[in-house]
Structure formats: structure tokens, C-alpha cells
Short mmCIF file of C-alpha atoms in Angstrom, two decimals:
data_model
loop_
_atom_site.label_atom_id
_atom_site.label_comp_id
_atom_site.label_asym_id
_atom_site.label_seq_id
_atom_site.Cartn_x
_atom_site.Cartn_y
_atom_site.Cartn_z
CA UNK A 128 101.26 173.42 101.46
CA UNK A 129 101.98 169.61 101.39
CA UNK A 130 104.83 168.16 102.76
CA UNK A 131 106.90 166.34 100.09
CA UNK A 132 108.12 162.90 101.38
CA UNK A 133 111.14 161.23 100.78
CA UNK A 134 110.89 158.67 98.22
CA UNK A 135 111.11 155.37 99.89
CA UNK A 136 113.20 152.39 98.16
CA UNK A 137 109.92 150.16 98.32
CA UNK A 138 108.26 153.31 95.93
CA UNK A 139 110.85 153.85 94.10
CA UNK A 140 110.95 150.49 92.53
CA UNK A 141 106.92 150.08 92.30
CA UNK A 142 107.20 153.84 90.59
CA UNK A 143 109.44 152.05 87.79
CA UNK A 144 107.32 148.98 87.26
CA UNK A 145 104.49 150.77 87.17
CA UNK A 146 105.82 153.09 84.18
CA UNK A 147 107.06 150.13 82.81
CA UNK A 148 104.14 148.04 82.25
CA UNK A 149 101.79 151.02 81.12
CA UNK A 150 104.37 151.03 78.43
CA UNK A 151 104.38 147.11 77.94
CA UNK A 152 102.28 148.13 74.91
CA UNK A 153 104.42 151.04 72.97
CA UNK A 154 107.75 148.32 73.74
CA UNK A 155 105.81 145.31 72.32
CA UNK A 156 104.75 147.45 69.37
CA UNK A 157 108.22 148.33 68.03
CA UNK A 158 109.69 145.11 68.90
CA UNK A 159 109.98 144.94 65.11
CA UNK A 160 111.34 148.42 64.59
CA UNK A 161 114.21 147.39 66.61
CA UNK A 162 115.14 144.16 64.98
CA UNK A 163 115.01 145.84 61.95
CA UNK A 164 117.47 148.72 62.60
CA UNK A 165 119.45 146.42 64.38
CA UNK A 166 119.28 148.00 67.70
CA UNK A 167 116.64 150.45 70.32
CA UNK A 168 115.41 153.16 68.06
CA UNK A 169 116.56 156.74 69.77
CA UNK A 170 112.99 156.73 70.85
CA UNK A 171 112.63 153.61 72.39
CA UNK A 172 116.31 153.77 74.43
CA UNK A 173 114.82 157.54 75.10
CA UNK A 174 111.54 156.40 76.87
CA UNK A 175 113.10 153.05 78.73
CA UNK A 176 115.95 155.77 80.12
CA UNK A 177 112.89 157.71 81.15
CA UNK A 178 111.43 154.61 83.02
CA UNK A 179 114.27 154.73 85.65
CA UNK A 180 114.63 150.90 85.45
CA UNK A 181 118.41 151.60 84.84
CA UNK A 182 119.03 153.85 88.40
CA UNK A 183 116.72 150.95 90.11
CA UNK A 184 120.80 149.37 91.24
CA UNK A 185 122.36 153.09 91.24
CA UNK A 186 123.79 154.63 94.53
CA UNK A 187 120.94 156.84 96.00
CA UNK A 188 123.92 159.38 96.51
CA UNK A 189 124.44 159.86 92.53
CA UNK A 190 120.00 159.82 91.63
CA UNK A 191 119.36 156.11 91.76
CA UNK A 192 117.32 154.31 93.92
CA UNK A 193 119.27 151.33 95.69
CA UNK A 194 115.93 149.01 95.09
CA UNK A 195 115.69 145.14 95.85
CA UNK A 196 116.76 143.45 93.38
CA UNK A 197 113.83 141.30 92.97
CA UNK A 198 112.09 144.65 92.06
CA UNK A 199 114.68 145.16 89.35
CA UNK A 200 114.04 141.95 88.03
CA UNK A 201 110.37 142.25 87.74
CA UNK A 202 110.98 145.31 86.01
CA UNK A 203 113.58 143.75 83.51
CA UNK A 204 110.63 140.31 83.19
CA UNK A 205 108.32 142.73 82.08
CA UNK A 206 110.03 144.72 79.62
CA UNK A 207 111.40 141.69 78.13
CA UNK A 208 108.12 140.15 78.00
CA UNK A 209 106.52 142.87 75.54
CA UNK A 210 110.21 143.32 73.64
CA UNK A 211 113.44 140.86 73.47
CA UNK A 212 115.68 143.18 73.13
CA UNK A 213 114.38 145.83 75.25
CA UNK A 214 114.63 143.88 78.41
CA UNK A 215 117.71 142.47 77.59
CA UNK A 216 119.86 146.12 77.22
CA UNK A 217 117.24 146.94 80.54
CA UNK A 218 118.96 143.64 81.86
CA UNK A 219 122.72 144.18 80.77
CA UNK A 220 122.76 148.14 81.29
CA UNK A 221 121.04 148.26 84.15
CA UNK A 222 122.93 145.74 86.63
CA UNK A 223 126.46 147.65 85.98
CA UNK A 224 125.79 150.62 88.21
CA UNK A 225 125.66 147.07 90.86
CA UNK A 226 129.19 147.20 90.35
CA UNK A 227 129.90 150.77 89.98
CA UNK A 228 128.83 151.63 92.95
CA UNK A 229 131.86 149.29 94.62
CA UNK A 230 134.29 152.01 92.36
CA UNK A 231 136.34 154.44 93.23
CA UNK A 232 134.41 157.66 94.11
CA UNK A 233 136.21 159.82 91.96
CA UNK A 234 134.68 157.28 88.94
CA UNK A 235 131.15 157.47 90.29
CA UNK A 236 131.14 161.57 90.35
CA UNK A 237 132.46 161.21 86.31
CA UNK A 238 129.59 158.91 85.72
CA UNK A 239 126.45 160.26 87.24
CA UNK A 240 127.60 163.74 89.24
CA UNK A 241 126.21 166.09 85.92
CA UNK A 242 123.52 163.24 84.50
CA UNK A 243 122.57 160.45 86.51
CA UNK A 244 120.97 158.85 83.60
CA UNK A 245 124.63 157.73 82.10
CA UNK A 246 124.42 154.02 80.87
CA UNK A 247 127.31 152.50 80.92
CA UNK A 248 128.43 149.26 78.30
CA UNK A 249 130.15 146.43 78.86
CA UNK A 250 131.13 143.33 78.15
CA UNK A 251 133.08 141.85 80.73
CA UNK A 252 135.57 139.18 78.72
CA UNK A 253 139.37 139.66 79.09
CA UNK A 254 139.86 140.55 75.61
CA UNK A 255 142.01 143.23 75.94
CA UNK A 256 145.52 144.33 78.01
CA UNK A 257 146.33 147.05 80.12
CA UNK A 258 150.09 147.57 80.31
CA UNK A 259 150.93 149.51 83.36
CA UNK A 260 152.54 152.76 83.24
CA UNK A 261 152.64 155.81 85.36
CA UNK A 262 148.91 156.46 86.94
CA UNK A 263 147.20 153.52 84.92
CA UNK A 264 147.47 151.65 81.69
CA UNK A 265 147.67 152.06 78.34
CA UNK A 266 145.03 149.99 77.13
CA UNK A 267 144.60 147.93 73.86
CA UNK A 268 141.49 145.03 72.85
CA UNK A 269 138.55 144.26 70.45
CA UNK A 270 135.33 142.77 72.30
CA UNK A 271 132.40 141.79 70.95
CA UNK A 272 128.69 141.29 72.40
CA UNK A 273 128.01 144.87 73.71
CA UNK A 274 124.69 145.12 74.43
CA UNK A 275 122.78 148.45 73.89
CA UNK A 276 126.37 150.04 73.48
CA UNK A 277 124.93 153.03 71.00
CA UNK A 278 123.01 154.44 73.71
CA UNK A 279 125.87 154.17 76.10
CA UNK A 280 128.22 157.01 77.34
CA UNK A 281 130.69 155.15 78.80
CA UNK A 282 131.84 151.63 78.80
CA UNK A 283 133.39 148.66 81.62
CA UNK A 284 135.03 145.86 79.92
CA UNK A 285 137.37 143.21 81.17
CA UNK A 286 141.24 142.99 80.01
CA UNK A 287 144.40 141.01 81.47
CA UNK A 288 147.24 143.33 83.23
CA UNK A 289 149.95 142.60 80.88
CA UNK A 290 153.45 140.87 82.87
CA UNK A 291 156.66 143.21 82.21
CA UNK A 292 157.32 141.41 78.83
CA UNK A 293 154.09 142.67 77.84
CA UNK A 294 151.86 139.15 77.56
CA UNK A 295 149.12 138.88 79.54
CA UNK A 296 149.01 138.00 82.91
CA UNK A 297 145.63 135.47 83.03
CA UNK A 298 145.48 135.59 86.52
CA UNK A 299 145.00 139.53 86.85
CA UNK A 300 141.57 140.52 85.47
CA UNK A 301 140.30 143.55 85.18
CA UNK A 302 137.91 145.94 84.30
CA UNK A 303 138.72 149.20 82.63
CA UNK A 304 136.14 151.95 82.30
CA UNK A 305 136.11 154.08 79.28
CA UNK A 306 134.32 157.34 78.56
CA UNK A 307 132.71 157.33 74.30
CA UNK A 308 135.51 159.52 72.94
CA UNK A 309 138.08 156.72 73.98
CA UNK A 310 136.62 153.73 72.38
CA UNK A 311 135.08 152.73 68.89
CA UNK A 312 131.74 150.97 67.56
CA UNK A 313 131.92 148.85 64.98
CA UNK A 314 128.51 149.26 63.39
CA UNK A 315 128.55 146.43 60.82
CA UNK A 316 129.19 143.43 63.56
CA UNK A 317 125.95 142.79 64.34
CA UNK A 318 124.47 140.66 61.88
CA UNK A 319 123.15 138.04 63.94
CA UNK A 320 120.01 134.96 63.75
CA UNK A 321 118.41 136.77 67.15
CA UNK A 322 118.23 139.58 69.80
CA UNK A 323 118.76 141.73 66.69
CA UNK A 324 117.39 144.56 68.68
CA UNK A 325 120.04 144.98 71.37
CA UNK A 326 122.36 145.98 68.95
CA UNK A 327 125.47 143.95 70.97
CA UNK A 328 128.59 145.39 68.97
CA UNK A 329 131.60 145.15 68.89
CA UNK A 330 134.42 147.62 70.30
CA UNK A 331 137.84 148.73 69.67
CA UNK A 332 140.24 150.32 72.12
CA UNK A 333 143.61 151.52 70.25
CA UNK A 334 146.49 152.21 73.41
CA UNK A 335 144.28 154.65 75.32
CA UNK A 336 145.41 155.59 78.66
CA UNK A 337 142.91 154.63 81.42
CA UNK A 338 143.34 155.90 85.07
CA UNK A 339 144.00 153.60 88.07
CA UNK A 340 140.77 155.38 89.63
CA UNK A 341 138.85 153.71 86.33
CA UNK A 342 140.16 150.34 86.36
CA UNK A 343 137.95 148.17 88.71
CA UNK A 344 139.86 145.10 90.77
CA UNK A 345 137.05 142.54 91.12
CA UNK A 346 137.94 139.74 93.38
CA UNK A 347 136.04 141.42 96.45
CA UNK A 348 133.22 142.83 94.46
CA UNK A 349 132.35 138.79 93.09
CA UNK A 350 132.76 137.66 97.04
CA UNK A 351 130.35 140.04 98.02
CA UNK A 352 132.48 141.44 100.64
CA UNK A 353 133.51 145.07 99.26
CA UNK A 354 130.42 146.74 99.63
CA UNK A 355 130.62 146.43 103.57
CA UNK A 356 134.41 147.21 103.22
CA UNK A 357 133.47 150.67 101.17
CA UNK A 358 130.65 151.53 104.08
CA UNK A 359 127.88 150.92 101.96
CA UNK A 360 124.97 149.40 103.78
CA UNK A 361 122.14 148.60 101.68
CA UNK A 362 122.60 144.77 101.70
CA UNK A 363 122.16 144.78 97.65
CA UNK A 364 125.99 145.85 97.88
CA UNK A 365 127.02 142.69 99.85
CA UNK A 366 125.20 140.17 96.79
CA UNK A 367 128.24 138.38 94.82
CA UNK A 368 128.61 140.55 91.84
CA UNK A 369 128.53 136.90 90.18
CA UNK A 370 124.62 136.29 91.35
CA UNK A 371 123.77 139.81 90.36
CA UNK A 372 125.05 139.89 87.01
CA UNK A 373 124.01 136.58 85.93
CA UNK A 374 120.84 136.95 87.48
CA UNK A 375 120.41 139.95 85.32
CA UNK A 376 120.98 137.81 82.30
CA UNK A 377 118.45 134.90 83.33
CA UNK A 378 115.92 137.33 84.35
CA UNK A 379 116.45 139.16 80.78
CA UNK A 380 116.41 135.57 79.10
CA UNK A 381 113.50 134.67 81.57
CA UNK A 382 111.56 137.67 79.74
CA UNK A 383 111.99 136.04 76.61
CA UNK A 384 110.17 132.92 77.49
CA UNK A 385 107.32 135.16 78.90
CA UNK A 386 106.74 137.16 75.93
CA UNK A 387 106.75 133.93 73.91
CA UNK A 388 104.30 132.46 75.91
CA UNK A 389 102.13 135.66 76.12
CA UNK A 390 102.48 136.25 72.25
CA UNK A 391 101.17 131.96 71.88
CA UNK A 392 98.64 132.82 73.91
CA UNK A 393 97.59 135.45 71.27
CA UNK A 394 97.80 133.55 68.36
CA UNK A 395 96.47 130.40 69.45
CA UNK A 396 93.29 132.50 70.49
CA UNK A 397 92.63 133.67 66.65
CA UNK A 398 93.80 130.60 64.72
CA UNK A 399 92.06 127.89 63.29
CA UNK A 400 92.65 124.58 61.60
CA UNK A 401 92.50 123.39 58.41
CA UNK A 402 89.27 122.12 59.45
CA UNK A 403 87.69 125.38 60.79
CA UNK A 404 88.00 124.26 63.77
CA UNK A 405 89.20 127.18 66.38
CA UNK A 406 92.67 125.75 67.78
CA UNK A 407 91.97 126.85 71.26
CA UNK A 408 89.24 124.35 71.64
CA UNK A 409 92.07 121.19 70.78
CA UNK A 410 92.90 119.54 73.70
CA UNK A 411 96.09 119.02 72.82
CA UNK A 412 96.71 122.52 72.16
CA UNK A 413 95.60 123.43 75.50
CA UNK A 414 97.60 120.80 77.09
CA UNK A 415 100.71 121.78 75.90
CA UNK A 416 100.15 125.12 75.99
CA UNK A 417 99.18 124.66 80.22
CA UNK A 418 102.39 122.67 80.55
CA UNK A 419 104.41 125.81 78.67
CA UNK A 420 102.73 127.94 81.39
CA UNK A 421 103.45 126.32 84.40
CA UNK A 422 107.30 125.38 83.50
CA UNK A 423 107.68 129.61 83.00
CA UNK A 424 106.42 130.59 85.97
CA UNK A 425 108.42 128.09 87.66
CA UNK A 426 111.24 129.09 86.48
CA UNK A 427 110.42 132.63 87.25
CA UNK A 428 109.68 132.24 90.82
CA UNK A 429 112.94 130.10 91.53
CA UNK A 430 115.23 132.70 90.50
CA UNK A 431 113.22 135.38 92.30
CA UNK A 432 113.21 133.70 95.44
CA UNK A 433 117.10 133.32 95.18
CA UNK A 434 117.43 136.62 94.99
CA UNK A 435 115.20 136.95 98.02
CA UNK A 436 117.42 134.44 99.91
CA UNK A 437 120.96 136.16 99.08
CA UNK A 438 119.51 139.53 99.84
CA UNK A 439 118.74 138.21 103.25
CA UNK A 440 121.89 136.68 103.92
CA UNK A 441 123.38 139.84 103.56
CA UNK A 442 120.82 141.51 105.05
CA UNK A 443 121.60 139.42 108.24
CA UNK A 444 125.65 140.92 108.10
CA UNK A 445 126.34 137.17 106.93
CA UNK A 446 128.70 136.45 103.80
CA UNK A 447 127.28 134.55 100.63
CA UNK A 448 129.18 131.40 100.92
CA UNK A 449 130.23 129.71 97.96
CA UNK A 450 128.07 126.51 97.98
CA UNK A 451 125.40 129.36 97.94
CA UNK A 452 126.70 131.12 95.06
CA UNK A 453 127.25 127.56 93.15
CA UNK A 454 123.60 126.09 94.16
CA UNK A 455 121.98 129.60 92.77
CA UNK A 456 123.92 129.91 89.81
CA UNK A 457 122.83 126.10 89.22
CA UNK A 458 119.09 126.55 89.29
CA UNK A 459 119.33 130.10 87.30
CA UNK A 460 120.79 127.67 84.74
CA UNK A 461 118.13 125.31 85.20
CA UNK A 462 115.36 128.16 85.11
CA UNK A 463 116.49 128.98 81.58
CA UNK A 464 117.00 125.37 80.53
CA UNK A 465 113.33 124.87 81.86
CA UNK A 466 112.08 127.62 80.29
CA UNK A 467 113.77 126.77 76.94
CA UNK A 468 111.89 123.67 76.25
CA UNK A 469 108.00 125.21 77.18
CA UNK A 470 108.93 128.21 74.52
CA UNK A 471 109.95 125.26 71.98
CA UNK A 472 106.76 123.42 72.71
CA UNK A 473 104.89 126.63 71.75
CA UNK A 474 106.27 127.18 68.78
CA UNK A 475 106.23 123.52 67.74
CA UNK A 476 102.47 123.63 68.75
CA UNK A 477 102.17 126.70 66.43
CA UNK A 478 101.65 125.65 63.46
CA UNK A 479 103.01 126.94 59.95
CA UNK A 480 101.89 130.74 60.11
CA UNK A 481 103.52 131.18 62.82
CA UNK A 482 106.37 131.25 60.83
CA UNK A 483 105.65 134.44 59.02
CA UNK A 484 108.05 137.47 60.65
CA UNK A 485 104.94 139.73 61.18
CA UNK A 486 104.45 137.29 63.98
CA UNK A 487 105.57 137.68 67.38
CA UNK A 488 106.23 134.50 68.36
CA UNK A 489 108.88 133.39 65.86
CA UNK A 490 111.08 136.59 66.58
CA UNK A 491 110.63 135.44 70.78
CA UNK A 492 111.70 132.10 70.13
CA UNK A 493 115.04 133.09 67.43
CA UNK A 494 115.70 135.48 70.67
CA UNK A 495 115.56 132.96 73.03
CA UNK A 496 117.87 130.82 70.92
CA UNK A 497 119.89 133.57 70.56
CA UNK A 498 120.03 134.23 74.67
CA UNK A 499 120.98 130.55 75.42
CA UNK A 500 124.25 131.22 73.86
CA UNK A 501 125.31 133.00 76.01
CA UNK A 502 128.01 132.17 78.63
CA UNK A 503 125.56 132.63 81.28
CA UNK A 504 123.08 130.28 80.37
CA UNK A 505 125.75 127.61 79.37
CA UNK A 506 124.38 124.71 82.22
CA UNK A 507 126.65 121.72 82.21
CA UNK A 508 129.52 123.39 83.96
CA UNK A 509 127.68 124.11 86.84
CA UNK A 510 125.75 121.44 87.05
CA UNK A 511 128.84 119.68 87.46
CA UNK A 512 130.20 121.92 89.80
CA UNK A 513 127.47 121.42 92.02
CA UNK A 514 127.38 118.10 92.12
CA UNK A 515 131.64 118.11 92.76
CA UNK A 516 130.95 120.61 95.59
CA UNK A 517 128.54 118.01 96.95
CA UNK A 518 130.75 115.74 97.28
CA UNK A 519 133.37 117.36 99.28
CA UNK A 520 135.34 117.85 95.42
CA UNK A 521 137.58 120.37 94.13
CA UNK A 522 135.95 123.17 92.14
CA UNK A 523 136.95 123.25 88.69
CA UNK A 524 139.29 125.86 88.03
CA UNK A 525 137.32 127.56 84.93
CA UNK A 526 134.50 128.65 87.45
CA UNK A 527 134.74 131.81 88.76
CA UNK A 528 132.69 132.15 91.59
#
């Protein structure tokens, strides 16, 4: 009989990508579908939850697989790439359990202990408040923008700890987790331009009562100094929850730009002028087009390699400082910002058919639109920030680091 070896983390994550580009092709080809129904179909949330790209940041201890997270992000680049939407909910979905696994245990065993395929929801924004009473809150709030949140089971959204008179105290952020049966969907608030597919709703809470052991203090978690606290080891658990979760966003916007390039690449190879003339022979075409290219990769490989260098640091027992945190979050910015203006030049390059929505390319570049807007990918505040921290300046107080 054949020994059965322990999966190593290095496997684990080249397992994932490797189910996730053979099904590059069956994402890319209902790309539509899911625009159209205004989220994953059942069948498309069913096979990425088979992939196991969302247990890639899960404790080993509760089925997931404690991977790199530059392996997680190659896995959310390349789901992106063939579908918007599906590597954005692979994106948002799949860096909570980063988080989660910095909970209380007693959360974690509720979450993965029977199925440790549970995707959790979010968003993060304070838009709700948790009055304290006797072993929690009672808890109160309407968010918008959660992503993938009809194939979610539970949910981890932000809300102020209301002050004794009940208002909310802005300086005490939290986040409260929720099982389904405690929170509602609002079906009809997702009408939007782009990322159709991810289906980011909004929720209502109506004065449930949450659990201390379910309502998440962050301030350790985004220094990157709980996970060592807690006894966890893996270094992933010591990367600013900051870095992780906007890096998931990037790398899910990142994805975008890919797929846009990868679907110009396709169209520019059957077109022709109004001369006859095949468009991938115009040199201007193909000059643009290289540019595209090269700014997309670059962009790629300078948030990967961040997330090489923080792993390392904590790797190494060391703490992510805070110029680190502000320098990475600055290029992520940058790499989107980059990557922005090649996908632009595509389309601009594309000429009028491109137009038509059996095409590819439009729907990648309304998503990528639609991706910029978020808070993530806003770049002038931290380009500022940077260049305050530079100079020996105060950091403005609307950055959370």
C-alpha cells in the first residue's frame, strides 16, 4: 500500500491554481451569465468553492491550507483574468478567513468545525452600532457593497460601539460577525454600471444580539502583531491585516486589467479595418497594445513582490513597521493606477465593435471602472501620506494603517 503524505503548504496552493486555471475556460465562458443575473450563478460559486482558493488563508486546524499569500494572489489574478467578478468575490471572500483566524476560537469552531467551506461576507465600513449589553451587543446598521454575499453563510462587518447615550463612539471600531438567519439581503440594490457579477448587496441588521466571542477588536490584527500574540506561527498571521486585505482588492482589480488585456489580444487578432487590412499588422496597434502589456505585468509583479517582502519580515520574527505598510499600500495604489491607463489604451485602440456587449473587452474595462471606485484603489491619500512620512510629517489622521 502507498503511504499517503501530508499535504505540504507549497502543494496545497499549486493544487488550487492548478484547478483554477484548467477552469480559466468554463469562468471566462459565463462571465456573461453572471452579469446578467446580477451575481455567480449557483454553479459557478459551486465549482470556485470546489477550487479551494477560499481555504488557501484558512487555519490548517479548521481544513484550510495556511498558503503564501503570493500563491493566493496568483490564484485570485487568474480567476479574475477569465471572469471580473469571479476573481473579485475569490478576492473579497477569500482574504476574511486572514482575519478569522486572529478570532476567538469559539468563532472559528462555528464557522468551519461542521463545513470548512463556509464563506463568510463582509464589508468592513462602520455603518452600523453595537450597544453593549450583557455578553455582547445588540446590533443595528445598513451596509452596502457586499461582495458575493448570496453565497455566503455568515457575514463580518464593521460598526461603532455606541457611548452610554447611545451615539456612536468613532473611535471604537468593530467588527461583528453574523450567522444568515441574523441579517437581511436586499436583492434589488445592485443595479450598478460594472462588476455586475459579484452581486455586492446591501444588508440590514435590525437589533440582533451578537456575542462578545463574535465581535472582532482590530487594532492588533491591522499591526500585525496578534497572530504571534494568539500562538499562531505561520508568518501569513503576522502580515498587517491592512496589506492583506487591500492586497486582496488590487490583486482582484489587477485581474481585471489582465483579462482586458488577454480578451484585446483576442479581438485585435480577428479584426480588420475598414480597409481589409488585418489590425494586428498596424504598427500602431501593436505599439500600444506592447505598451498595455508591459505596464500590466509591471504592475503585477510589484505587488507580488510586496507581498514577498512583508511575508519575510515576519518570517524573520520582525514587526511590519509603518513606513512599510504606507510605502506598500502606495505602490498597490500605483499598480492599479498603472494598470488603469494600459486597459484604457486597449479599449481606445479597439475600435467601434468593440463596443457591442457580446464582447469581452467592454464588460473588462466597465469592471475595471467599476473596481477603481473603490476605497482601496482611491491613490491620492496615500500618495500624500507617503510623501508626509518622508519627510519626518504627521500622518493624516483619516489613514488607518
Amino acid at each position: 500500500m502507498t503511504e499517503v503524505l501530508p499535504q505540504t503548504e507549497a502543494s496545497a496552493a499549486d493544487n488550487v491554481l492548478e484547478r483554477v486555471e484548467a477552469l480559466a475556460e468554463y469562468f471566462a465562458e459565463n462571465g456573461r451569465a453572471n452579469e446578467n443575473l446580477g451575481k455567480l450563478t449557483a454553479d459557478v460559486a459551486s465549482t470556485l468553492k470546489d477550487t479551494g482558493i477560499v481555504r488557501m488563508l484558512q487555519p490548517k486546524k479548521y481544513g484550510g491550507m495556511e498558503t503564501h499569500p503570493v500563491d493566493f494572489m496568483k490564484a485570485v489574478l487568474t480567476a479574475g483574468s477569465a471572469d471580473s467578478a469571479t476573481g473579485w468575490v475569490a478576492g473579497v471572500v477569500g482574504v476574511h478567513p486572514h482575519e478569522l483566524a486572529q478570532a476567538d476560537d469559539r468563532l472559528q469552531q462555528e464557522l468551519w468545525k461542521e463545513d470548512p467551506d463556509t464563506w463568510v461576507a463582509s464589508p468592513y465600513a462602520p455603518m452600523g452600532v453595537g450597544t453593549p449589553v450583557d455578553g455582547g451587543f445588540r446590533f443595528t446598521g445598513h451596509w452596502k457593497f457586499s461582495s458575493g454575499t448570496d453565497h455566503c453563510q455568515w457575514v463580518m462587518i464593521g460598526g461603532f460601539v455606541a457611548n452610554p447615550d447611545g451615539t456612536p463612539n468613532r473611535n471604537d471600531v468593530r467588527h461583528f460577525c453574523l450567522p444568515r438567519k441574523d441579517y437581511e439581503i436586499v436583492h434589488d440594490s445592485w443595479d450598478v454600471l460594472g462588476l455586475r457579477g459579484t452581486g455586492s448587496k446591501d444588508l440590514l441588521v435590525k437589533d440582533v444580539f451578537v456575542p462578545d466571542y463574535r465581535v472582532i477588536s482590530t487594532e492588533e490584527i491591522t499591526a500585525g502583531t496578534a497572530g504571534r500574540a494568539l500562538g499562531l506561527e505561520n508568518p501569513l498571521y503576522s502580515i498587517p491585516r491592512g496589506v492583506m486585505f487591500a492586497g486582496a482588492i488590487t490583486t482582484a482589480t489587477l485581474a481585471i486589467a489582465e483579462g482586458a488585456l488577454a480578451a484585446s489580444i483576442a479581438f485585435t487578432r480577428e479584426r480588420t479595418g475598414i480597409t481589409g487590412a488585418a489590425t494586428k499588422s498596424d504598427p500602431y496597434q501593436l505599439g500600444s497594445l506592447g505598451a498595455a502589456a508591459a505596464d500590466i505585468q509591471a504592475s503585477v509583479n510589484h505587488v507580488l513582490d510586496d507581498f514577498s517582502r512583508v511575508y519575510d519580515i515576519a518570517a524573520a520574527g520582525k514587526v511590519v513597521s509603518t513606513e512599510t505598510k504606507i510605502e506598500v499600500r502606495r505602490n498597490q495604489v500605483r499598480a492599479t493606477h498603472r494598470a488603469l491607463a494600459a486597459v484604457d489604451e486597449l479599449f481606445l485602440h479597439s475600435g467601434g465593435a468593440s463596443l457591442h456587449l457580446d464582447q469581452p473587452l467592454q464588460r473588462f474595462w466597465r469592471d475595471m471602472h467599476a473596481a477603481m471606485n473603490h476605497i482601496v484603489n482611491v491613490a491620492e491619500p496615500w500618495y500624500n501620506t507617503w510623501s508626509r512620512s518622508a519627510f519626518g510629517m504627521e500622518i493624516p489622521p483619516n489613514i488607518k494603517l
